mmCIF file of C-alpha atoms in Angstrom:
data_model
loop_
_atom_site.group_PDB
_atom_site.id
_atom_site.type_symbol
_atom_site.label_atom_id
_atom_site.label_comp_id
_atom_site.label_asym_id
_atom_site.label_seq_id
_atom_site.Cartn_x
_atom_site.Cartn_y
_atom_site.Cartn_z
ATOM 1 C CA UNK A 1 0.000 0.000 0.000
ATOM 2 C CA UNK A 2 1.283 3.088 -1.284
ATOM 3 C CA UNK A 3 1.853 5.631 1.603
ATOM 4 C CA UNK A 4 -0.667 8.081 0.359
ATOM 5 C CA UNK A 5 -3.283 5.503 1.133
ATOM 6 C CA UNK A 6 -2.065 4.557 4.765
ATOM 7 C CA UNK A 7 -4.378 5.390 7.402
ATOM 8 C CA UNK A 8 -3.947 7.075 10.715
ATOM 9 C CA UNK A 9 -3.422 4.327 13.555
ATOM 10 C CA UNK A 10 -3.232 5.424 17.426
ATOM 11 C CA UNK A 11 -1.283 4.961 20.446
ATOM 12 C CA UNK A 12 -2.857 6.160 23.702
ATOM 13 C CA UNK A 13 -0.666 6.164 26.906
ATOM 14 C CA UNK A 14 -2.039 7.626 30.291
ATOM 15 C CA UNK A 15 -3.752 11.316 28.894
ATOM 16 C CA UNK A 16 -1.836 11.010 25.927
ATOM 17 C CA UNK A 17 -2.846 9.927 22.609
ATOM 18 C CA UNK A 18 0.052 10.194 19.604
ATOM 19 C CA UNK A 19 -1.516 9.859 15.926
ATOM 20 C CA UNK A 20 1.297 7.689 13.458
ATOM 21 C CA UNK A 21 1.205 5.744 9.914
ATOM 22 C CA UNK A 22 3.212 2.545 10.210
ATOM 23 C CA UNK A 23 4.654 0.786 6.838
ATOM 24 C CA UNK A 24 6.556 -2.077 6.299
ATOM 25 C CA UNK A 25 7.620 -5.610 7.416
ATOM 26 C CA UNK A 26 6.435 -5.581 11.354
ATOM 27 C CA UNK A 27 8.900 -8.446 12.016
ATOM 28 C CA UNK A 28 11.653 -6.272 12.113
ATOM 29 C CA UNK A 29 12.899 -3.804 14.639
ATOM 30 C CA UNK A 30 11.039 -0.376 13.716
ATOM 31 C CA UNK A 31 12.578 3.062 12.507
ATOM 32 C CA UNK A 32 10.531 5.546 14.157
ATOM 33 C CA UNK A 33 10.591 9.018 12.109
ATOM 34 C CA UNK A 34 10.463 12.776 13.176
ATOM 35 C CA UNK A 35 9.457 15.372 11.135
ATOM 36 C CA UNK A 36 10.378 18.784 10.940
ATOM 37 C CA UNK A 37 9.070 22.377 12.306
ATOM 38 C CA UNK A 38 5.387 22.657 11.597
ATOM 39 C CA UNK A 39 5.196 19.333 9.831
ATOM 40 C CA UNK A 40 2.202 16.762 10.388
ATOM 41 C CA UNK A 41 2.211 12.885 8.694
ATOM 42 C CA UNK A 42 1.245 14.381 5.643
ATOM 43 C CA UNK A 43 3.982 16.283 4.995
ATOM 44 C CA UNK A 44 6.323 12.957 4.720
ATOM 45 C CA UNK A 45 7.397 12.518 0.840
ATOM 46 C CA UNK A 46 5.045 9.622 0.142
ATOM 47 C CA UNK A 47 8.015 8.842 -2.932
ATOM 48 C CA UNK A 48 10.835 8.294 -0.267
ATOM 49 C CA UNK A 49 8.503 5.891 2.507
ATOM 50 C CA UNK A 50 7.726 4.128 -0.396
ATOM 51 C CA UNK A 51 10.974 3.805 -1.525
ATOM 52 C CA UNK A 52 11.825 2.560 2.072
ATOM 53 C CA UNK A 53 8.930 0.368 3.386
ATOM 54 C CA UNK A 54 9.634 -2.318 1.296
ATOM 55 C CA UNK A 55 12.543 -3.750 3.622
ATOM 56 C CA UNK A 56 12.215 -1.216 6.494
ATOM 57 C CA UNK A 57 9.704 -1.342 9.105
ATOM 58 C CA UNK A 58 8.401 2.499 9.614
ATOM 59 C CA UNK A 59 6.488 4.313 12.928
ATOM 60 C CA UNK A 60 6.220 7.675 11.656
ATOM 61 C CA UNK A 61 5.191 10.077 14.640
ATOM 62 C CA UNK A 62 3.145 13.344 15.335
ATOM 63 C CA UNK A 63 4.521 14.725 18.262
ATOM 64 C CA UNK A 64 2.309 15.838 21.368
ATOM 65 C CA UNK A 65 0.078 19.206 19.967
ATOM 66 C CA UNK A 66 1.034 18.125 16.256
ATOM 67 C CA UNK A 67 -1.684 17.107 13.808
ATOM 68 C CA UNK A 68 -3.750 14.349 15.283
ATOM 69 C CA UNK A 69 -1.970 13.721 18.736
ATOM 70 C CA UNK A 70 -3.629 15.320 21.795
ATOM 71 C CA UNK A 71 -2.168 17.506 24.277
ATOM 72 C CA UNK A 72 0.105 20.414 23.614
ATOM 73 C CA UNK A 73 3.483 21.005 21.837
ATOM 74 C CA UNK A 74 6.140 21.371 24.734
ATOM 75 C CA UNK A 75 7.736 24.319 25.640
ATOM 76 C CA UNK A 76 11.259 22.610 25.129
ATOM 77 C CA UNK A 77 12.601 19.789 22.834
ATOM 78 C CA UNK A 78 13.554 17.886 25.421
ATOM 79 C CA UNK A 79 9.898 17.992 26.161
ATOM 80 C CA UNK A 80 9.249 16.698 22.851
ATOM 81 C CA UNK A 81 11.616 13.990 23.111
ATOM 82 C CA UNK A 82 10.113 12.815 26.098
ATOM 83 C CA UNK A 83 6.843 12.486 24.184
ATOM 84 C CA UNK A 84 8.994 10.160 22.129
ATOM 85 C CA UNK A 85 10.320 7.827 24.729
ATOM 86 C CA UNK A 86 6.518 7.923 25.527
ATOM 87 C CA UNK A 87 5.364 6.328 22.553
ATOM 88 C CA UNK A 88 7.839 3.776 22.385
ATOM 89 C CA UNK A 89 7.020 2.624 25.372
ATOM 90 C CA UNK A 90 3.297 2.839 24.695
ATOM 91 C CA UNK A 91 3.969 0.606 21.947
ATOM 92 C CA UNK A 92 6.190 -2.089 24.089
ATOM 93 C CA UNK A 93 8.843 -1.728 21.996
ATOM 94 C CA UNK A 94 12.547 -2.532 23.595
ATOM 95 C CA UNK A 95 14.655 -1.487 20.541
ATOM 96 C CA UNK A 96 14.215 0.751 18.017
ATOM 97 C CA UNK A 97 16.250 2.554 15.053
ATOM 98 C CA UNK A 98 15.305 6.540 14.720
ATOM 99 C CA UNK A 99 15.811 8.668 12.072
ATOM 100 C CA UNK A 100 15.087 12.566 12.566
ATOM 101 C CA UNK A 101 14.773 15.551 9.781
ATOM 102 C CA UNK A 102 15.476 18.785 10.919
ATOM 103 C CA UNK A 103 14.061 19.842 13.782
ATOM 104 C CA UNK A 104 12.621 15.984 14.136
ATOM 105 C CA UNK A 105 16.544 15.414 14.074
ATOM 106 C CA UNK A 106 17.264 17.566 17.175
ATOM 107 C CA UNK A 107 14.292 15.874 19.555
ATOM 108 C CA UNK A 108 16.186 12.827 18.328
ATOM 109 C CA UNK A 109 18.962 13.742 19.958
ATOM 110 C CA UNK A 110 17.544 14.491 22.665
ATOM 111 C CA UNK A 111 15.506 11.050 22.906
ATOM 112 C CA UNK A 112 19.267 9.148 22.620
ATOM 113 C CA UNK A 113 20.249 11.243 25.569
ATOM 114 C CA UNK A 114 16.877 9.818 27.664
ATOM 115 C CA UNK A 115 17.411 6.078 26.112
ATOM 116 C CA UNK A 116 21.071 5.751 24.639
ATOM 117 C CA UNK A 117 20.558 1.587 25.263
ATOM 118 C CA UNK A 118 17.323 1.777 22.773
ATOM 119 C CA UNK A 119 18.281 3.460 20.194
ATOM 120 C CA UNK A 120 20.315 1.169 17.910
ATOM 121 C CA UNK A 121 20.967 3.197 14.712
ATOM 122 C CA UNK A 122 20.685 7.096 14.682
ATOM 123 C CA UNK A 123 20.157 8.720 11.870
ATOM 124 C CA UNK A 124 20.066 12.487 11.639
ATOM 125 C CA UNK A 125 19.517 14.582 8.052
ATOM 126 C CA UNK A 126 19.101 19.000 7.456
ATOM 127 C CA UNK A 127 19.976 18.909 11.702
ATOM 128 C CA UNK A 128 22.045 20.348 13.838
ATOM 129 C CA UNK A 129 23.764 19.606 17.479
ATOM 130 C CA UNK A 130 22.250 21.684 20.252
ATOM 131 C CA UNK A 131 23.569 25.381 20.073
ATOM 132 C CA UNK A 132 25.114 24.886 16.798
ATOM 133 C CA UNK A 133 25.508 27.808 14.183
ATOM 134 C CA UNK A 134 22.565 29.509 13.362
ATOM 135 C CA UNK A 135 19.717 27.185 14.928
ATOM 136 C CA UNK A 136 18.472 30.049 16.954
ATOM 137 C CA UNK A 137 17.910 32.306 13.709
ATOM 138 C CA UNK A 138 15.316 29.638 12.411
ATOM 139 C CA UNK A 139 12.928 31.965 13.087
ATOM 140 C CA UNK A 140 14.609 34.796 11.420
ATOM 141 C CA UNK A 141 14.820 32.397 7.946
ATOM 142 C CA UNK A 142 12.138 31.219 7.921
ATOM 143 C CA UNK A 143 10.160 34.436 8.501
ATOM 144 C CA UNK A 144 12.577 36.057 5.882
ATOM 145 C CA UNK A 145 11.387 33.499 3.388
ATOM 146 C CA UNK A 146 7.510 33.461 4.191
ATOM 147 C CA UNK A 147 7.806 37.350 3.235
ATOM 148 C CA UNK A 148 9.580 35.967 0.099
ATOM 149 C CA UNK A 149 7.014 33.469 -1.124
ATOM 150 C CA UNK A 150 4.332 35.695 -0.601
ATOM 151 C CA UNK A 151 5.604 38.052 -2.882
ATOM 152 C CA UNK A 152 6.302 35.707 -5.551
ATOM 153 C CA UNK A 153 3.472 33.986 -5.268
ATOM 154 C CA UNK A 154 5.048 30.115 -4.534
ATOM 155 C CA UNK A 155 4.867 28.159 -1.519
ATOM 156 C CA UNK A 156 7.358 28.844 1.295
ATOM 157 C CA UNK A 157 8.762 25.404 1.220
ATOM 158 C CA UNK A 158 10.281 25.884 -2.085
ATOM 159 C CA UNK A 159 12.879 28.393 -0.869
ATOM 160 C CA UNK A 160 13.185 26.643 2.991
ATOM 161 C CA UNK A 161 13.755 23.437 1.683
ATOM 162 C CA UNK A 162 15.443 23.303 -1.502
ATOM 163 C CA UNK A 163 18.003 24.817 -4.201
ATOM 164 C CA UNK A 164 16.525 27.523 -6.391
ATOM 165 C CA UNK A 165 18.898 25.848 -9.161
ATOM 166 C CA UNK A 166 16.873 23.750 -12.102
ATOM 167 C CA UNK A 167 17.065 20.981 -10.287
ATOM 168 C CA UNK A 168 16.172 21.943 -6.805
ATOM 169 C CA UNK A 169 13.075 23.836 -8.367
ATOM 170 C CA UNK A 170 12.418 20.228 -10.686
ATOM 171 C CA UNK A 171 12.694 18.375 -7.080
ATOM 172 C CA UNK A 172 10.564 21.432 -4.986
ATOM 173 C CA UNK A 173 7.567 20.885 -7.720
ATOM 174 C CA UNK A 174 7.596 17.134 -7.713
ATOM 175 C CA UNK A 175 7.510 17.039 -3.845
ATOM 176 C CA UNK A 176 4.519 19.631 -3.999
ATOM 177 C CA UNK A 177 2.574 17.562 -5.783
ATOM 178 C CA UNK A 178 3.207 14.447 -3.928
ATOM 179 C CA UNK A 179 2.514 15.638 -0.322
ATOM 180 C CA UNK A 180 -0.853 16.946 -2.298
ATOM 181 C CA UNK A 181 -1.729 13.570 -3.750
ATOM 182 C CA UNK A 182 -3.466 11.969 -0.256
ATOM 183 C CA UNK A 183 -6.909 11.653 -0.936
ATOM 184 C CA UNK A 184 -8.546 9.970 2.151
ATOM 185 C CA UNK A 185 -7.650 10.125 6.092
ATOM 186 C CA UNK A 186 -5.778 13.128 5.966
ATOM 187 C CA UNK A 187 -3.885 14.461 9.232
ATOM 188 C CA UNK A 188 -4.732 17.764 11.111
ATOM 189 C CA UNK A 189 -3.126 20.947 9.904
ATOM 190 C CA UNK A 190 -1.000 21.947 12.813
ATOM 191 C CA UNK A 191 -2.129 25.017 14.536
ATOM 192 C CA UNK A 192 -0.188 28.188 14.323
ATOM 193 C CA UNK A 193 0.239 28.423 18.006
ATOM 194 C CA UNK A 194 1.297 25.377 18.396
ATOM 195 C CA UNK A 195 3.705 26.239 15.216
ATOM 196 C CA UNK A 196 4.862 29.387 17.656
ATOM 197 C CA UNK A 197 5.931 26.989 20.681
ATOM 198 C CA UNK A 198 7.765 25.267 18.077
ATOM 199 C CA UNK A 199 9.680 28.101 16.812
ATOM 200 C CA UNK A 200 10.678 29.296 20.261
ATOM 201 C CA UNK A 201 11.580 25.679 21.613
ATOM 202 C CA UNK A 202 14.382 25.551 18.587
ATOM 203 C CA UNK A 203 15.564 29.004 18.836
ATOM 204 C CA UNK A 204 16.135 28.221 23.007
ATOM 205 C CA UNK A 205 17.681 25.061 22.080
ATOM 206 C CA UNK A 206 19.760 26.540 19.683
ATOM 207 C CA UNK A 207 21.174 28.676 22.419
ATOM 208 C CA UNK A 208 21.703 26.032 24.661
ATOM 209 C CA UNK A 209 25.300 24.457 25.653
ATOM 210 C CA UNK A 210 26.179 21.390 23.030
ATOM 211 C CA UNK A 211 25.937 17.636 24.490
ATOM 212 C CA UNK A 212 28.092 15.296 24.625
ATOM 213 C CA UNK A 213 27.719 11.941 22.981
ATOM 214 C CA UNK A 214 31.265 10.776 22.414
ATOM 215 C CA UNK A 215 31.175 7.771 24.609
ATOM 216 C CA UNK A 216 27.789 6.382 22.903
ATOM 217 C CA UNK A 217 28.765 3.544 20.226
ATOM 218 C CA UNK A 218 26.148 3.193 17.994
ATOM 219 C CA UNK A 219 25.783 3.774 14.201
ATOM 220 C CA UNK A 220 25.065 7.138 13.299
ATOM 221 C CA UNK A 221 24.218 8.320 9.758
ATOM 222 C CA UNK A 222 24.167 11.838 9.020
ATOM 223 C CA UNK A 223 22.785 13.357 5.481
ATOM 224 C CA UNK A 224 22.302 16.551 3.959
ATOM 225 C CA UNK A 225 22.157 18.847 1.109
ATOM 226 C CA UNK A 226 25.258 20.967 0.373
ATOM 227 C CA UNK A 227 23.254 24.266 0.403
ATOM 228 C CA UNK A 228 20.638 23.936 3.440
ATOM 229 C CA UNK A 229 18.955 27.220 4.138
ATOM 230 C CA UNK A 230 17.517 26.843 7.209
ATOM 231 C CA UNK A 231 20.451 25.272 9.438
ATOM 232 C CA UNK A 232 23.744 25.460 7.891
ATOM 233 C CA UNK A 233 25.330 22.450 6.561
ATOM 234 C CA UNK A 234 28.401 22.842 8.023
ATOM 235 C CA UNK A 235 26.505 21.752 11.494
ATOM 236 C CA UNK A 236 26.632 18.155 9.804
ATOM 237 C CA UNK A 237 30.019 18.215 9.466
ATOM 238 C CA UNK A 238 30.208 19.322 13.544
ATOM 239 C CA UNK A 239 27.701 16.552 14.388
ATOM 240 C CA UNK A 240 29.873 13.964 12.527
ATOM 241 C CA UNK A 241 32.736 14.915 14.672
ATOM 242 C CA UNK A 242 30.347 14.633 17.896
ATOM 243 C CA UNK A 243 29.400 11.039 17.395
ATOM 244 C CA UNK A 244 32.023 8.467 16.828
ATOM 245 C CA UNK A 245 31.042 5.945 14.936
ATOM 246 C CA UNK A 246 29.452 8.544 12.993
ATOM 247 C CA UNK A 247 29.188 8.938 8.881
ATOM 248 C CA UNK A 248 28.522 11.762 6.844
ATOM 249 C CA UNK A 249 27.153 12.278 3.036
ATOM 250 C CA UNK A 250 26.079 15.353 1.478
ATOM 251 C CA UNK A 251 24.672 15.692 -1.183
ATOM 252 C CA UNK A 252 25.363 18.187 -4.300
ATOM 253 C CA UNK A 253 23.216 20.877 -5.449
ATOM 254 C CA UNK A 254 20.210 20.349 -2.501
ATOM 255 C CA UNK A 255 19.204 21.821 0.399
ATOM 256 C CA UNK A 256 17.246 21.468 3.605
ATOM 257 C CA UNK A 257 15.437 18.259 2.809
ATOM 258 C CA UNK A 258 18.157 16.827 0.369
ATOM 259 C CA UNK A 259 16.472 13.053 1.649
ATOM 260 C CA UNK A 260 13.427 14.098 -0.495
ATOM 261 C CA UNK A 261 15.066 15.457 -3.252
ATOM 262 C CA UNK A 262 16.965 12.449 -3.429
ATOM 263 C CA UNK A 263 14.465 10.296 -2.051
ATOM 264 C CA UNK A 264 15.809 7.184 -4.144
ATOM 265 C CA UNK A 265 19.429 6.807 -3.347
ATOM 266 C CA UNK A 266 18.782 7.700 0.248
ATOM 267 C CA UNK A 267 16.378 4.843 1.019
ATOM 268 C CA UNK A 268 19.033 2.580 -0.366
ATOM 269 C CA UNK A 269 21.253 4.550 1.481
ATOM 270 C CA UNK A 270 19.633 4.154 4.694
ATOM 271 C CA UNK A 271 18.556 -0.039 3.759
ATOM 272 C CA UNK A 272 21.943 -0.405 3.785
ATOM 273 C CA UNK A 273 23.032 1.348 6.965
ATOM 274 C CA UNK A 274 20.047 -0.471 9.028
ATOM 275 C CA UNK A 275 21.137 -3.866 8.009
ATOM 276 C CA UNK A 276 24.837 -3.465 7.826
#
């Protein structure tokens, strides 16, 4: 089933409820996904979780506040990651992999400081570490760039998450049109206020002192484009250096979400990281 098609499925835990899709083989130990600032299920490129559900079993998570899930975004990402640890537990799982984009990528983090013995492959794309260069002007960018596709009439996402080169503009289109394509059980628009607690979570976080993860072991993949807008690439290339057995690729000519704009070699890309 194609991931346009997946349904909603539910995962209640105390006062909590957390909205996710799941995909893939369920015998195998599950890759639980984080999206990025303002982002609900539906904004996941349905091209690359159908590139990767074949072999990879996928929980792909709204936070607390975020589309479906009840309560209220939290104030801090630790919060958020908290919320994580919450819903694997909810779902009794004792090991999972977890891959985070953006700002999914810094609550993941923040959920390997809480559980470093769960988490047995990291994987981190268009992220940051905590109080790395320019993670507290996300706000700035992003507003800069709202202003921007307003006057030009395109959607926002076109300058915030990809090249303005041929092919970044080829790739911004195509993704457009996919996240569009859902026809049934669609997730809840995120409210702007809980879009606002968002924004001022990752600009405090972004002035925050760094963590240190150089005595945790496990596999750690780290992607991006070589031109990412909203949080500089060269934070990659710090992150890299933060986690030892640690490995970087960037990718030429894309931006902020360089995993969708290269959805196909990063799903073999991240096949063969999981099971290597």
């Amino acid at each position: 089933m194609s991931y346009i098609d997946l349904p909603l499925k539910f995962a209640k835990t105390g006062k909590m409820t957390y909205a996710y899709r799941e995909a893939g083989p369920t015998d195998q130990r599950p890759l639980v996904m984080l999206h990025h600032l303002s982002a609900t299920l539906d904004n996941w490129d349905p091209a690359l979780i159908d590139a990767l559900s074949p072999k990879v079993h996928l929980l792909l998570l709204d936070n607390a506040g975020v589309g479906a899930s009840s309560g209220q975004v939290p104030p801090t990402l630790q919060g958020a990651a908290r919320h994580v640890v919450k819903f694997i537990q909810a779902l009794g799982l004792e090991e999972v992999d977890l891959l985070g984009i953006s700002m999914g990528g810094m609550i993941a983090q923040e959920v390997v400081a809480l559980i470093p013995e769960r988490i047995k492959h990291l994987i981190l794309a268009g992220t940051g570490p905590r109080g790395g260069k320019g993670i507290d002007q996300v706000t700035r960018v992003t507003n800069k760039f709202m202003v921007q596709a307003f006057l030009t009439g395109k959607n926002v996402k076109e300058y915030l998450f990809f090249t303005r080169t041929p092919r970044g503009k080829q790739a911004a289109k195509a993704y457009l049109k996919q996240i569009k394509s859902r026809g049934q059980q669609k997730d809840k628009r995120i409210k702007v206020s809980s879009y606002l607690r968002q924004l001022r979570a990752i600009h405090a976080w972004g002035q925050e002192k760094g963590a240190d993860f150089s005595t945790w072991r496990q596999p750690v993949l780290i992607v991006n484009g070589d031109h990412d807008a909203m949080v500089p690439t060269e934070n990659s290339y710090v992150l890299e250096k933060m986690f030892p057995n640690s490995q970087l690729h960037i990718y030429p000519d894309a931006g902020h979400m360089s995993i969708f704009q290269n959805a196909s070699d990063f799903a073999a890309r991240t096949v063969n990281f999981l099971q290597a």
